[in-house]
Amino acid sequence: MLADVIDLLVCPHCGADLDVEDRTLLCDRGHSFDVARQGYVSLQPGSAGKITGDSPDMIAARTAFLSTGHFDRVSGALVDAVGARRNVLEIGVGSGHYLAAVLDRTGGRGIGIDVSKAAARRAAQAHPAIGSVVADVWNGLPVRSGSLDAITCVFSPRNAAESRRVLAPGGRLVVVTPTVRHQQELIGELGLIGVDEDKARRLGDSLSGGFDQVGRTTVEYRMELTHAEVGSLVGMGPSVRHTTEADRRAAIESLPEPVVVTASVVVGTYERRASAAE
Ligand SMILES: C[S@@+](CC[C@H](N)C(=O)[O-])C[C@H]1O[C@@H](n2cnc3c(N)ncnc32)[C@H](O)[C@@H]1O
Ligand SMILES: [Zn+2]
């Protein structure tokens, strides 16, 4: 709940502390933010920007796919990388599945940030210790400087400078990114958007000033999926924006069942440096 993480959040307009009163978050300079019926709050500095994030259908597909357990080995590696750190933020929290797994292990509390209202709605329900917030990571994080023990980014955008600001010294940033082999069979068969080979290098470059890499684990395995599961997997990804549901369904139905799909991700663990290198 938001009340559990209120001391970690700050006003997106002026950076002051926030308090919860009834169903409103208030700063002492008079800025106020209504808590939605579903338990999340929007902490955006101005009117919502152009980025709206994942749609309700994409979040429903994500919830359905993650509940099958096929990505449990990914979440296991993420949970191991976070370790016992108790004040955790997930950026691009989606349905809240991974943050809930982290909190189940640590017994700590978590902020879930996503620019998508559909995601925030779902994340608010994913675990009692999640405070769910709508914010665009590129507009800065409405989070107190130096307050967090860990940040996780799972298939989602990262803001290295802001992540460094809100982590305590020695705090951990855990980043899960797909390798070029992730879902390669579907990329070939269904014409999905592939993984950019340059991604890993760009990630290293963007973090190199303020973080030291302390761990790197590749998690790669073979999944056997039903057509319905492939439908959810495709429906939660970016390719969904470029195809119609009918075309996707027809293409999936033409695949032999079960559909063998590779899961392949890198879990990179970075520690916040005490002082940023030039
Ligand atoms: C590929 S999904 C991953 C969701 C979740 N981490 C998971 O793996 O299940 C990327 C998420 O990042 C969110 N997102 C995209 N751009 C964002 C931004 N600028 N600020 C915050 N969240 C963003 C999307 O709405 C979406 O929920
Ligand atoms: Zn304020």
mmCIF file of N, CA, C and O in Angstrom, residues 2 20 41 48 56 66 109 114 119 132 153 155 178 194 198 215 258 268-269:
data_model
loop_
_atom_site.group_PDB
_atom_site.id
_atom_site.type_symbol
_atom_site.label_atom_id
_atom_site.label_comp_id
_atom_site.label_asym_id
_atom_site.label_seq_id
_atom_site.Cartn_x
_atom_site.Cartn_y
_atom_site.Cartn_z
ATOM 1 N N LEU A 2 0.295 2.347 -0.524
ATOM 2 C CA LEU A 2 1.075 3.588 -0.608
ATOM 3 C C LEU A 2 1.544 4.046 0.764
ATOM 4 O O LEU A 2 2.649 4.572 0.911
ATOM 5 N N VAL A 20 -0.010 10.923 3.707
ATOM 6 C CA VAL A 20 -1.289 10.387 3.210
ATOM 7 C C VAL A 20 -2.398 10.874 4.127
ATOM 8 O O VAL A 20 -2.291 10.745 5.345
ATOM 9 N N VAL A 41 -1.360 5.839 -7.288
ATOM 10 C CA VAL A 41 -1.413 7.304 -7.378
ATOM 11 C C VAL A 41 -0.562 7.747 -8.563
ATOM 12 O O VAL A 41 0.453 7.119 -8.883
ATOM 13 N N ALA A 48 -0.014 14.590 -17.951
ATOM 14 C CA ALA A 48 0.619 13.357 -18.430
ATOM 15 C C ALA A 48 1.231 13.597 -19.807
ATOM 16 O O ALA A 48 0.653 14.273 -20.649
ATOM 17 N N PRO A 56 -4.094 -1.808 -21.496
ATOM 18 C CA PRO A 56 -4.751 -2.792 -20.632
ATOM 19 C C PRO A 56 -4.670 -4.217 -21.206
ATOM 20 O O PRO A 56 -4.441 -5.178 -20.459
ATOM 21 N N LEU A 66 2.725 -14.635 -17.208
ATOM 22 C CA LEU A 66 3.597 -14.806 -16.039
ATOM 23 C C LEU A 66 2.989 -15.794 -15.042
ATOM 24 O O LEU A 66 3.712 -16.486 -14.325
ATOM 25 N N ARG A 109 9.579 -3.812 1.525
ATOM 26 C CA ARG A 109 8.507 -3.035 0.891
ATOM 27 C C ARG A 109 8.997 -2.531 -0.461
ATOM 28 O O ARG A 109 10.206 -2.371 -0.678
ATOM 29 N N ASP A 114 5.320 2.830 -13.033
ATOM 30 C CA ASP A 114 5.068 2.539 -14.443
ATOM 31 C C ASP A 114 4.325 3.731 -15.030
ATOM 32 O O ASP A 114 3.552 4.389 -14.339
ATOM 33 N N ALA A 119 -0.994 -0.798 -15.883
ATOM 34 C CA ALA A 119 0.034 -1.502 -15.112
ATOM 35 C C ALA A 119 -0.071 -1.120 -13.635
ATOM 36 O O ALA A 119 -0.050 -1.982 -12.753
ATOM 37 N N SER A 132 1.985 1.620 -5.464
ATOM 38 C CA SER A 132 1.994 1.675 -6.924
ATOM 39 C C SER A 132 1.834 3.118 -7.419
ATOM 40 O O SER A 132 0.888 3.808 -7.029
ATOM 41 N N CYS A 153 14.927 -3.421 -12.932
ATOM 42 C CA CYS A 153 14.374 -3.056 -14.250
ATOM 43 C C CYS A 153 14.315 -4.345 -15.050
ATOM 44 O O CYS A 153 15.357 -4.915 -15.390
ATOM 45 N N PHE A 155 13.102 -5.919 -18.436
ATOM 46 C CA PHE A 155 12.618 -5.620 -19.799
ATOM 47 C C PHE A 155 12.039 -4.213 -19.873
ATOM 48 O O PHE A 155 11.070 -3.985 -20.599
ATOM 49 N N PRO A 178 16.815 -9.044 -22.460
ATOM 50 C CA PRO A 178 16.808 -10.236 -23.312
ATOM 51 C C PRO A 178 18.096 -10.324 -24.121
ATOM 52 O O PRO A 178 18.681 -9.301 -24.473
ATOM 53 N N GLY A 194 12.701 -8.170 -33.214
ATOM 54 C CA GLY A 194 13.825 -8.880 -32.595
ATOM 55 C C GLY A 194 14.555 -8.017 -31.580
ATOM 56 O O GLY A 194 14.254 -6.840 -31.412
ATOM 57 N N ASP A 198 22.920 -4.476 -30.092
ATOM 58 C CA ASP A 198 23.751 -3.449 -29.465
ATOM 59 C C ASP A 198 23.309 -3.122 -28.043
ATOM 60 O O ASP A 198 23.958 -2.362 -27.346
ATOM 61 N N GLY A 215 27.835 -8.425 -10.894
ATOM 62 C CA GLY A 215 27.350 -9.766 -11.222
ATOM 63 C C GLY A 215 26.725 -9.791 -12.600
ATOM 64 O O GLY A 215 26.251 -8.771 -13.109
ATOM 65 N N PRO A 258 3.209 -28.733 -28.806
ATOM 66 C CA PRO A 258 3.625 -27.480 -28.173
ATOM 67 C C PRO A 258 4.648 -26.719 -29.018
ATOM 68 O O PRO A 258 5.374 -27.319 -29.818
ATOM 69 N N GLY A 268 21.919 -8.570 -14.980
ATOM 70 C CA GLY A 268 23.124 -7.795 -14.662
ATOM 71 C C GLY A 268 22.935 -7.094 -13.323
ATOM 72 O O GLY A 268 21.884 -6.506 -13.076
ATOM 73 N N THR A 269 23.937 -7.186 -12.469
ATOM 74 C CA THR A 269 23.843 -6.559 -11.149
ATOM 75 C C THR A 269 24.921 -5.487 -11.037
ATOM 76 O O THR A 269 26.101 -5.741 -11.320
#
